[in-house]
């Protein structure tokens, strides 16, 4: 049986461990840089294509227990005037819902599930990947502990799911440098606020220069009836002197941000009051990385943000990492299942590399197209169009953007991101078994 080492216990690495295990691989170890896993971050959305994969991994019920299913996604201009609204998840005809979750709670759920299914020792903490040597038949991964101690692990396959500052990516593409900054800053937070609209609508207001995104994460706890726990992202071009270091954990003072959104009091949501009510606000420069010419090096491969960090427009970061994980497990299982029982090391190594190339051939172009679209604002282009054509607002959006143009933008994004209902509901499952190859639906 193959030994598979995964670097990074983020959503990508954990989903990879669970996908490989579901496909029948048992010798899997996850090495994580931090010494303690804590529920960091704020909200993320799991789109129906990712929820399909979580369902096939047997995780849907557990995730739904910590999630809200958004009913609609509605776009507004900076005056709160409606531009476009569409149903989401099962309300939009998908066989699977969209789920809004707290990133940290979702990550902890995956951590628990990896430990339950793969064993209590499957995740090794305080283990930072520093380098990988690609041998003829084995990968030799070097790790360092916080105290400076180093150790090496040999594996048949190494998956680098080590995030936007990936060590494997930096080793293989030394000219890659720092993440690319758009010049925009995101302020993310959660706040308990009075319920708005139907209590399950994700909203985006503004344009390419300044924007506010919000969606419910949960009903408010206990004693606040009619309230909900909201995730929000306030976004604006950076003020001079802002650092472009991509660090998710820099709490900052909400007052200047409240001021920036001072005029954004809509009759359906009070934006400055929401920002002022935040438990804490994390500042994050909007960065991504260039698409790469290849993700496989020997029998090592990039996955998730390590391979394709992109802007959060379209809420696709975690969903794409989950799709990577399932696609990788599918190809590895089907190639290994096709090997003769007597296959030697050469044939096994060749099968592994064929599988990793197949994963690369599917996922790299798909995420490169998506990366390009997120740079063009993704589905949020409708907001910029409304601004370009009517910067001072409008009485009726039909006078500014015809409905068919709005529909086209929404459809194009879903097709590119792989979650148009017509294709997602019909496509074959990515479930596979190392014993039998592809598994019929
Ligand atoms: C702390 C944190 C908070 C975030 N908060 C949000 C949020 O609120 N909203 C949102 O949309 N997205 C957030 N993201 C990003 C989002 O989780 C990812 O875009 C998406 O889930 C893809 O996940 P990933 O596993 O590929 O990368 P990541 O989520 O970045 O996970 C990478 C993991 O690898 C570990 N790691 C890094 N370097 C090494 C190394 N050399 N060796 C071993 N392990 C290593 C990291 O500690 C991390 O656990 C956050 C990411 C992080 C790390």
Short mmCIF file of C-alpha atoms and ligand atoms in Angstrom, two decimals:
data_model
loop_
_atom_site.label_atom_id
_atom_site.label_comp_id
_atom_site.label_asym_id
_atom_site.label_seq_id
_atom_site.Cartn_x
_atom_site.Cartn_y
_atom_site.Cartn_z
CA UNK A 1 0.00 0.00 0.00
CA UNK A 2 1.27 3.47 -0.85
CA UNK A 3 2.53 5.77 1.86
CA UNK A 4 1.10 9.24 1.31
CA UNK A 5 2.33 12.32 3.17
CA UNK A 6 0.30 15.53 3.17
CA UNK A 7 1.85 18.84 4.26
CA UNK A 8 -0.75 21.22 5.73
CA UNK A 9 -3.85 20.55 7.84
CA UNK A 10 -5.97 23.31 6.30
CA UNK A 11 -9.20 22.54 4.49
CA UNK A 12 -7.27 21.31 1.42
CA UNK A 13 -4.94 18.94 3.29
CA UNK A 14 -7.67 17.53 5.53
CA UNK A 15 -10.08 17.02 2.61
CA UNK A 16 -7.25 15.21 0.78
CA UNK A 17 -6.65 12.88 3.75
CA UNK A 18 -10.37 12.07 3.97
CA UNK A 19 -10.73 11.60 0.19
CA UNK A 20 -7.72 9.26 -0.04
CA UNK A 21 -8.94 7.28 2.96
CA UNK A 22 -12.42 6.99 1.46
CA UNK A 23 -10.79 5.64 -1.72
CA UNK A 24 -9.14 2.87 0.32
CA UNK A 25 -5.65 4.25 1.07
CA UNK A 26 -4.71 3.69 4.71
CA UNK A 27 -1.08 4.81 5.15
CA UNK A 28 -1.65 8.58 5.24
CA UNK A 29 0.10 11.12 7.47
CA UNK A 30 -0.68 14.84 7.68
CA UNK A 31 2.12 17.17 8.82
CA UNK A 32 1.07 20.65 10.01
CA UNK A 33 3.30 23.64 10.74
CA UNK A 34 1.46 24.99 13.81
CA UNK A 35 1.84 23.42 17.24
CA UNK A 36 -1.86 23.76 18.06
CA UNK A 37 -4.81 23.79 15.66
CA UNK A 38 -7.26 26.54 16.59
CA UNK A 39 -10.52 27.58 14.87
CA UNK A 40 -9.08 30.61 13.04
CA UNK A 41 -10.61 32.83 10.37
CA UNK A 42 -14.20 33.91 9.88
CA UNK A 43 -16.79 32.80 7.33
CA UNK A 44 -16.43 30.82 4.13
CA UNK A 45 -18.95 29.48 1.66
CA UNK A 46 -19.03 25.90 0.49
CA UNK A 47 -20.63 25.97 -2.95
CA UNK A 48 -22.84 23.10 -4.19
CA UNK A 49 -19.99 21.45 -6.14
CA UNK A 50 -17.97 21.18 -2.91
CA UNK A 51 -21.02 20.12 -0.86
CA UNK A 52 -21.54 17.28 -3.35
CA UNK A 53 -18.01 16.05 -2.55
CA UNK A 54 -18.54 16.44 1.21
CA UNK A 55 -21.79 14.47 0.84
CA UNK A 56 -19.99 11.66 -0.99
CA UNK A 57 -17.39 11.67 1.81
CA UNK A 58 -20.22 11.14 4.32
CA UNK A 59 -19.77 14.56 5.93
CA UNK A 60 -22.84 16.49 4.77
CA UNK A 61 -24.97 16.05 7.90
CA UNK A 62 -22.16 17.04 10.25
CA UNK A 63 -21.31 20.13 8.19
CA UNK A 64 -24.98 21.14 7.86
CA UNK A 65 -25.23 21.14 11.67
CA UNK A 66 -22.72 24.02 11.85
CA UNK A 67 -23.88 25.83 8.69
CA UNK A 68 -26.53 28.16 7.31
CA UNK A 69 -27.96 27.41 3.85
CA UNK A 70 -28.18 30.74 2.02
CA UNK A 71 -31.43 31.04 0.07
CA UNK A 72 -30.38 33.91 -2.24
CA UNK A 73 -27.39 35.94 -3.37
CA UNK A 74 -28.33 39.57 -3.99
CA UNK A 75 -26.16 42.34 -5.43
CA UNK A 76 -26.71 46.06 -4.70
CA UNK A 77 -24.92 49.28 -5.55
CA UNK A 78 -23.35 51.49 -2.87
CA UNK A 79 -26.74 53.17 -2.30
CA UNK A 80 -28.39 49.85 -1.48
CA UNK A 81 -30.32 49.74 -4.79
CA UNK A 82 -30.86 46.18 -6.11
CA UNK A 83 -28.87 45.08 -9.20
CA UNK A 84 -29.26 41.30 -9.38
CA UNK A 85 -30.62 38.55 -7.18
CA UNK A 86 -30.56 34.80 -7.69
CA UNK A 87 -31.61 31.75 -5.68
CA UNK A 88 -28.77 29.60 -4.31
CA UNK A 89 -28.24 25.95 -3.46
CA UNK A 90 -31.26 23.65 -3.66
CA UNK A 91 -33.50 26.71 -4.21
CA UNK A 92 -31.58 27.17 -7.51
CA UNK A 93 -32.13 23.57 -8.65
CA UNK A 94 -28.92 22.01 -7.38
CA UNK A 95 -29.10 18.56 -5.83
CA UNK A 96 -26.85 19.91 -3.04
CA UNK A 97 -27.13 23.06 -0.91
CA UNK A 98 -24.66 25.91 -0.56
CA UNK A 99 -23.38 26.10 3.03
CA UNK A 100 -22.02 29.15 4.87
CA UNK A 101 -19.76 28.08 7.73
CA UNK A 102 -17.16 29.49 10.07
CA UNK A 103 -13.82 28.47 8.51
CA UNK A 104 -12.28 27.52 11.85
CA UNK A 105 -15.28 25.45 13.00
CA UNK A 106 -15.32 23.63 9.64
CA UNK A 107 -11.57 22.99 9.83
CA UNK A 108 -11.95 21.57 13.36
CA UNK A 109 -14.77 19.31 12.16
CA UNK A 110 -12.45 17.95 9.45
CA UNK A 111 -9.63 17.55 12.01
CA UNK A 112 -11.91 15.47 14.28
CA UNK A 113 -13.07 13.39 11.33
CA UNK A 114 -9.48 12.72 10.13
CA UNK A 115 -8.51 11.60 13.65
CA UNK A 116 -11.62 9.41 13.95
CA UNK A 117 -11.24 7.74 10.55
CA UNK A 118 -7.45 7.62 10.09
CA UNK A 119 -6.34 7.37 13.72
CA UNK A 120 -5.57 9.73 16.58
CA UNK A 121 -1.96 10.15 15.41
CA UNK A 122 -2.73 10.87 11.74
CA UNK A 123 -2.08 14.61 12.13
CA UNK A 124 1.44 15.52 13.28
CA UNK A 125 1.68 19.07 14.61
CA UNK A 126 4.70 21.37 14.88
CA UNK A 127 6.04 19.97 11.59
CA UNK A 128 6.87 22.55 8.93
CA UNK A 129 7.74 21.27 5.49
CA UNK A 130 11.02 22.88 4.42
CA UNK A 131 12.18 20.93 1.35
CA UNK A 132 11.42 17.89 -0.79
CA UNK A 133 13.91 15.71 -2.64
CA UNK A 134 12.45 13.71 -5.52
CA UNK A 135 14.04 10.24 -5.58
CA UNK A 136 13.62 7.64 -8.30
CA UNK A 137 10.79 5.91 -6.43
CA UNK A 138 10.34 7.90 -3.23
CA UNK A 139 9.91 11.47 -2.10
CA UNK A 140 12.04 12.60 0.84
CA UNK A 141 10.30 15.42 2.70
CA UNK A 142 12.21 17.46 5.25
CA UNK A 143 10.42 19.07 8.18
CA UNK A 144 11.45 21.46 10.96
CA UNK A 145 10.00 21.95 14.44
CA UNK A 146 9.63 25.33 16.12
CA UNK A 147 12.65 24.49 18.36
CA UNK A 148 14.84 24.07 15.24
CA UNK A 149 14.91 20.25 15.31
CA UNK A 150 14.72 18.70 11.83
CA UNK A 151 13.54 15.32 10.56
CA UNK A 152 12.89 13.57 7.27
CA UNK A 153 9.98 11.42 6.10
CA UNK A 154 10.01 9.18 3.01
CA UNK A 155 6.78 8.72 1.06
CA UNK A 156 5.51 7.31 -2.24
CA UNK A 157 3.43 10.46 -2.76
CA UNK A 158 3.76 13.91 -1.20
CA UNK A 159 0.86 16.36 -1.37
CA UNK A 160 1.80 19.96 -0.56
CA UNK A 161 -1.39 21.56 0.76
CA UNK A 162 0.62 24.14 2.68
CA UNK A 163 -1.25 27.27 1.66
CA UNK A 164 -0.39 30.50 -0.11
CA UNK A 165 3.25 30.46 1.18
CA UNK A 166 3.80 26.83 0.12
CA UNK A 167 7.33 25.51 0.70
CA UNK A 168 7.14 23.11 -2.27
CA UNK A 169 5.92 25.86 -4.58
CA UNK A 170 8.75 28.17 -3.44
CA UNK A 171 11.29 25.37 -3.95
CA UNK A 172 10.09 24.54 -7.47
CA UNK A 173 9.38 28.11 -8.56
CA UNK A 174 12.01 30.23 -6.75
CA UNK A 175 11.23 33.20 -9.00
CA UNK A 176 7.58 33.17 -7.81
CA UNK A 177 8.25 35.67 -5.00
CA UNK A 178 5.56 37.17 -2.76
CA UNK A 179 1.83 36.89 -3.47
CA UNK A 180 0.50 39.47 -5.96
CA UNK A 181 -1.42 42.29 -4.26
CA UNK A 182 -4.41 43.92 -5.95
CA UNK A 183 -4.06 47.11 -3.87
CA UNK A 184 -7.37 46.31 -2.14
CA UNK A 185 -7.68 45.58 1.58
CA UNK A 186 -10.29 43.28 3.11
CA UNK A 187 -11.59 43.67 6.63
CA UNK A 188 -13.33 40.52 7.79
CA UNK A 189 -15.41 40.10 10.92
CA UNK A 190 -18.43 38.52 12.54
CA UNK A 191 -21.13 40.44 14.40
CA UNK A 192 -24.49 39.73 16.00
CA UNK A 193 -27.05 41.97 14.26
CA UNK A 194 -30.83 42.16 13.79
CA UNK A 195 -31.95 39.70 11.13
CA UNK A 196 -32.20 41.28 7.64
CA UNK A 197 -34.17 40.41 4.48
CA UNK A 198 -35.27 36.73 4.82
CA UNK A 199 -32.50 35.94 7.35
CA UNK A 200 -30.72 33.64 4.84
CA UNK A 201 -29.64 36.02 2.07
CA UNK A 202 -26.02 36.65 1.15
CA UNK A 203 -25.61 40.27 0.02
CA UNK A 204 -22.94 42.21 -1.82
CA UNK A 205 -23.14 45.99 -2.09
CA UNK A 206 -20.84 48.49 -3.81
CA UNK A 207 -18.44 48.23 -6.75
CA UNK A 208 -14.80 47.50 -7.69
CA UNK A 209 -13.48 50.32 -5.45
CA UNK A 210 -15.45 49.78 -2.26
CA UNK A 211 -17.64 46.89 -1.30
CA UNK A 212 -19.50 45.23 1.58
CA UNK A 213 -20.35 41.51 1.62
CA UNK A 214 -22.41 39.83 4.34
CA UNK A 215 -24.01 36.49 5.02
CA UNK A 216 -25.52 34.75 8.06
CA UNK A 217 -23.38 32.10 9.75
CA UNK A 218 -25.84 31.01 12.45
CA UNK A 219 -28.87 32.12 14.42
CA UNK A 220 -27.74 34.34 17.29
CA UNK A 221 -27.05 32.50 20.54
CA UNK A 222 -29.79 32.20 23.19
CA UNK A 223 -30.96 35.57 24.41
CA UNK A 224 -31.04 37.59 21.16
CA UNK A 225 -34.25 36.56 19.35
CA UNK A 226 -34.61 38.04 15.86
CA UNK A 227 -30.84 38.38 15.60
CA UNK A 228 -28.26 36.45 13.67
CA UNK A 229 -24.51 35.94 13.62
CA UNK A 230 -23.33 37.62 10.45
CA UNK A 231 -20.05 37.23 8.60
CA UNK A 232 -18.94 40.33 6.75
CA UNK A 233 -16.17 41.53 4.48
CA UNK A 234 -15.62 45.24 3.97
CA UNK A 235 -13.30 46.01 1.08
CA UNK A 236 -11.58 49.14 -0.19
CA UNK A 237 -8.50 50.40 -1.98
CA UNK A 238 -5.70 50.50 0.60
CA UNK A 239 -4.66 53.61 2.39
CA UNK A 240 -1.02 54.58 1.91
CA UNK A 241 1.45 52.65 4.06
CA UNK A 242 -0.68 49.48 4.32
CA UNK A 243 1.44 46.31 4.48
CA UNK A 244 0.83 43.76 1.75
CA UNK A 245 1.90 40.82 3.89
CA UNK A 246 -0.74 38.09 3.54
CA UNK A 247 -1.40 37.28 7.19
CA UNK A 248 -4.88 36.25 8.28
CA UNK A 249 -4.55 37.16 11.91
CA UNK A 250 -4.13 40.88 12.38
CA UNK A 251 -6.98 42.23 14.54
CA UNK A 252 -7.49 45.98 14.05
CA UNK A 253 -9.56 48.89 15.39
CA UNK A 254 -13.03 49.05 13.70
CA UNK A 255 -13.50 52.85 14.05
CA UNK A 256 -11.75 53.98 10.82
CA UNK A 257 -13.60 51.33 8.82
CA UNK A 258 -16.97 52.34 10.26
CA UNK A 259 -16.08 55.85 9.07
CA UNK A 260 -15.31 54.66 5.53
CA UNK A 261 -18.80 53.12 5.29
CA UNK A 262 -20.52 55.98 7.12
CA UNK A 263 -23.06 56.67 4.34
CA UNK A 264 -23.98 53.01 3.74
CA UNK A 265 -27.12 52.90 5.89
CA UNK A 266 -29.69 51.05 3.79
CA UNK A 267 -33.31 50.53 4.80
CA UNK A 268 -32.63 46.75 4.82
CA UNK A 269 -29.16 46.72 6.50
CA UNK A 270 -27.16 49.22 8.54
CA UNK A 271 -23.58 48.65 7.31
CA UNK A 272 -21.68 51.04 9.66
CA UNK A 273 -23.60 49.68 12.69
CA UNK A 274 -22.74 46.11 11.60
CA UNK A 275 -19.03 46.90 11.35
CA UNK A 276 -19.13 48.69 14.71
CA UNK A 277 -20.73 45.58 16.29
CA UNK A 278 -17.90 43.25 15.16
CA UNK A 279 -16.43 40.87 17.74
CA UNK A 280 -13.07 41.56 16.12
CA UNK A 281 -11.92 42.67 12.66
CA UNK A 282 -9.11 40.97 10.76
CA UNK A 283 -7.25 42.92 8.11
CA UNK A 284 -6.10 41.08 5.01
CA UNK A 285 -4.61 42.45 1.78
CA UNK A 286 -6.38 41.00 -1.27
CA UNK A 287 -3.66 38.84 -2.83
CA UNK A 288 -3.43 35.93 -5.22
CA UNK A 289 -0.75 34.06 -7.13
CA UNK A 290 0.00 33.60 -10.81
CA UNK A 291 -1.17 30.38 -12.52
CA UNK A 292 1.66 27.83 -12.80
CA UNK A 293 2.92 25.77 -15.77
CA UNK A 294 2.84 22.53 -13.73
CA UNK A 295 1.87 21.19 -10.29
CA UNK A 296 3.77 17.85 -10.26
CA UNK A 297 7.46 17.44 -9.37
CA UNK A 298 8.59 13.80 -9.16
CA UNK A 299 5.81 12.19 -7.10
CA UNK A 300 5.02 15.42 -5.26
CA UNK A 301 2.12 17.67 -6.14
CA UNK A 302 0.60 21.03 -5.16
CA UNK A 303 -3.01 21.32 -3.95
CA UNK A 304 -5.40 24.05 -2.75
CA UNK A 305 -4.06 27.55 -2.13
CA UNK A 306 -0.49 26.23 -2.59
CA UNK A 307 -1.41 25.58 -6.23
CA UNK A 308 -3.90 28.34 -7.01
CA UNK A 309 -4.46 31.01 -4.34
CA UNK A 310 -7.11 33.36 -5.74
CA UNK A 311 -9.18 36.38 -4.68
CA UNK A 312 -12.28 35.56 -2.65
CA UNK A 313 -14.64 37.00 -5.36
CA UNK A 314 -17.10 34.20 -5.97
CA UNK A 315 -16.39 32.45 -2.64
CA UNK A 316 -14.39 29.65 -4.25
CA UNK A 317 -11.14 29.16 -2.24
CA UNK A 318 -12.20 26.32 0.05
CA UNK A 319 -14.52 24.76 -2.55
CA UNK A 320 -11.74 24.50 -5.13
CA UNK A 321 -9.41 22.89 -2.56
CA UNK A 322 -12.07 20.25 -1.84
CA UNK A 323 -12.49 19.58 -5.59
CA UNK A 324 -8.69 19.23 -5.90
CA UNK A 325 -8.68 16.70 -3.06
CA UNK A 326 -11.42 14.54 -4.55
CA UNK A 327 -9.95 14.70 -8.07
CA UNK A 328 -6.50 13.71 -6.81
CA UNK A 329 -7.89 10.75 -4.83
CA UNK A 330 -9.98 9.66 -7.83
CA UNK A 331 -6.99 9.51 -10.20
CA UNK A 332 -4.65 7.93 -7.69
CA UNK A 333 -7.18 5.22 -6.83
CA UNK A 334 -8.09 4.43 -10.45
CA UNK A 335 -4.43 4.24 -11.59
CA UNK A 336 -3.34 2.08 -8.66
CA UNK A 337 -6.42 -0.17 -9.04
CA UNK A 338 -5.43 -0.80 -12.67
CA UNK A 339 -1.94 -2.09 -11.70
CA UNK A 340 -1.22 -5.81 -11.93
CA UNK A 341 -0.89 -7.49 -8.52
CA UNK A 342 2.74 -8.31 -9.37
CA UNK A 343 3.64 -4.74 -10.44
CA UNK A 344 7.12 -3.66 -9.33
CA UNK A 345 8.41 -0.28 -8.19
CA UNK A 346 8.86 1.06 -11.72
CA UNK A 347 5.26 0.35 -12.68
CA UNK A 348 3.94 1.72 -9.36
CA UNK A 349 5.94 4.94 -9.68
CA UNK A 350 4.78 5.32 -13.28
CA UNK A 351 1.14 4.81 -12.20
CA UNK A 352 1.50 7.40 -9.42
CA UNK A 353 2.95 9.96 -11.82
CA UNK A 354 0.28 9.24 -14.44
CA UNK A 355 -2.36 9.86 -11.74
CA UNK A 356 -0.75 13.10 -10.57
CA UNK A 357 -0.52 14.28 -14.19
CA UNK A 358 -4.19 13.45 -14.76
CA UNK A 359 -5.09 15.49 -11.65
CA UNK A 360 -2.92 18.35 -12.94
CA UNK A 361 -4.49 18.12 -16.42
CA UNK A 362 -8.01 18.54 -14.99
CA UNK A 363 -7.54 20.90 -12.10
CA UNK A 364 -4.77 23.26 -13.28
CA UNK A 365 -6.56 24.67 -16.37
CA UNK A 366 -9.88 24.78 -14.47
CA UNK A 367 -8.44 26.84 -11.61
CA UNK A 368 -6.35 29.02 -13.99
CA UNK A 369 -9.57 30.05 -15.79
CA UNK A 370 -11.20 30.76 -12.46
CA UNK A 371 -8.19 32.77 -11.26
CA UNK A 372 -8.46 34.90 -14.39
CA UNK A 373 -12.19 35.42 -13.79
CA UNK A 374 -11.69 36.45 -10.17
CA UNK A 375 -9.24 39.11 -11.42
CA UNK A 376 -12.07 40.39 -13.62
CA UNK A 377 -14.26 40.50 -10.44
CA UNK A 378 -15.98 37.17 -11.18
CA UNK A 379 -19.76 37.30 -10.72
CA UNK A 380 -19.35 40.64 -8.94
CA UNK A 381 -18.76 42.28 -12.33
CA UNK A 382 -22.46 43.20 -12.28
CA UNK A 383 -21.71 45.67 -9.49
CA UNK A 384 -18.90 47.35 -11.42
CA UNK A 385 -21.07 47.55 -14.56
CA UNK A 386 -23.83 49.27 -12.58
CA UNK A 387 -21.26 51.72 -11.20
CA UNK A 388 -19.70 52.42 -14.62
CA UNK A 389 -23.09 53.07 -16.20
CA UNK A 390 -24.83 54.82 -13.29
CA UNK A 391 -22.31 56.01 -10.66
CA UNK A 392 -24.98 58.10 -8.90
CA UNK A 393 -27.51 55.27 -8.71
CA UNK A 394 -30.66 54.40 -10.64
CA UNK A 395 -34.39 54.08 -10.19
CA UNK A 396 -34.62 50.77 -12.04
CA UNK A 397 -31.64 48.53 -12.92
CA UNK A 398 -33.35 47.58 -16.22
CA UNK A 399 -32.55 51.11 -17.44
CA UNK A 400 -28.85 50.44 -16.81
CA UNK A 401 -28.14 46.73 -17.47
CA UNK A 402 -30.57 44.48 -19.37
CA UNK A 403 -31.61 41.32 -17.51
CA UNK A 404 -30.07 39.01 -20.14
CA UNK A 405 -26.63 40.62 -19.61
CA UNK A 406 -26.88 40.08 -15.85
CA UNK A 407 -27.96 36.47 -16.38
CA UNK A 408 -25.05 35.88 -18.78
CA UNK A 409 -22.47 37.09 -16.22
CA UNK A 410 -23.93 34.85 -13.50
CA UNK A 411 -24.05 31.81 -15.83
CA UNK A 412 -20.53 32.29 -17.22
CA UNK A 413 -19.03 32.30 -13.76
CA UNK A 414 -20.88 29.16 -12.68
CA UNK A 415 -19.79 27.28 -15.80
CA UNK A 416 -16.15 28.30 -15.34
CA UNK A 417 -16.17 27.45 -11.63
CA UNK A 418 -17.70 24.04 -12.39
CA UNK A 419 -20.97 24.51 -10.59
CA UNK A 420 -23.60 25.29 -13.18
CA UNK A 421 -26.61 23.24 -12.01
CA UNK A 422 -27.07 21.48 -15.36
CA UNK A 423 -23.50 20.13 -15.41
CA UNK A 424 -23.00 19.56 -11.70
CA UNK A 425 -26.18 17.53 -11.18
CA UNK A 426 -25.39 15.28 -14.16
CA UNK A 427 -21.64 14.72 -13.97
CA UNK A 428 -20.19 11.38 -12.85
CA UNK A 429 -19.08 10.92 -9.26
CA UNK A 430 -15.45 11.39 -8.26
CA UNK A 431 -15.72 8.44 -5.88
CA UNK A 432 -13.19 5.71 -6.64
CA UNK A 433 -11.67 2.75 -4.88
CA UNK A 434 -8.08 1.57 -4.90
CA UNK A 435 -9.49 -2.00 -5.16
CA UNK A 436 -11.96 -1.49 -7.99
CA UNK A 437 -11.24 1.87 -9.69
CA UNK A 438 -14.08 4.29 -10.46
CA UNK A 439 -17.22 3.71 -8.41
CA UNK A 440 -20.56 3.94 -10.23
CA UNK A 441 -23.02 6.55 -8.86
C1 LIG B 1 -5.54 30.97 9.57
C2 LIG B 1 -6.33 31.07 8.29
C3 LIG B 1 -7.54 31.77 8.29
C4 LIG B 1 -8.28 31.89 7.10
N1 LIG B 1 -9.47 32.54 7.16
C5 LIG B 1 -10.23 32.61 6.05
C6 LIG B 1 -11.50 33.24 6.09
O1 LIG B 1 -11.92 33.76 7.11
N2 LIG B 1 -12.25 33.28 4.95
C7 LIG B 1 -11.78 32.72 3.76
O2 LIG B 1 -12.48 32.77 2.74
N3 LIG B 1 -10.58 32.11 3.71
C8 LIG B 1 -9.80 32.04 4.81
N4 LIG B 1 -8.60 31.40 4.75
C9 LIG B 1 -8.17 30.82 3.46
C10 LIG B 1 -8.95 29.55 3.14
O3 LIG B 1 -8.98 28.69 4.26
C11 LIG B 1 -8.27 28.88 1.95
O4 LIG B 1 -8.31 29.77 0.84
C12 LIG B 1 -8.95 27.61 1.49
O5 LIG B 1 -9.61 26.94 2.53
C13 LIG B 1 -7.94 26.65 0.85
O6 LIG B 1 -7.28 25.98 1.91
P1 LIG B 1 -5.84 25.35 1.88
O7 LIG B 1 -5.93 24.18 2.77
O8 LIG B 1 -5.35 25.14 0.50
O9 LIG B 1 -4.91 26.48 2.50
P2 LIG B 1 -4.89 27.05 4.00
O10 LIG B 1 -6.24 27.21 4.54
O11 LIG B 1 -4.02 28.24 3.97
O12 LIG B 1 -4.17 25.89 4.86
C14 LIG B 1 -2.78 25.62 4.75
C15 LIG B 1 -2.36 24.88 6.01
O13 LIG B 1 -0.99 24.52 5.86
C16 LIG B 1 -0.26 24.91 7.02
N5 LIG B 1 1.11 25.19 6.56
C17 LIG B 1 1.59 26.31 5.99
N6 LIG B 1 2.88 26.15 5.65
C18 LIG B 1 3.21 24.88 6.00
C19 LIG B 1 4.40 24.11 5.89
N7 LIG B 1 5.52 24.62 5.33
N8 LIG B 1 4.41 22.83 6.35
C20 LIG B 1 3.29 22.28 6.91
N9 LIG B 1 2.12 22.98 7.04
C21 LIG B 1 2.10 24.26 6.58
C22 LIG B 1 -1.00 26.12 7.54
O14 LIG B 1 -0.75 26.34 8.90
C23 LIG B 1 -2.46 25.72 7.26
O15 LIG B 1 -2.98 24.94 8.31
C24 LIG B 1 -7.80 31.29 5.89
C25 LIG B 1 -6.59 30.60 5.89
C26 LIG B 1 -5.84 30.46 7.08
C27 LIG B 1 -4.53 29.68 7.07
#
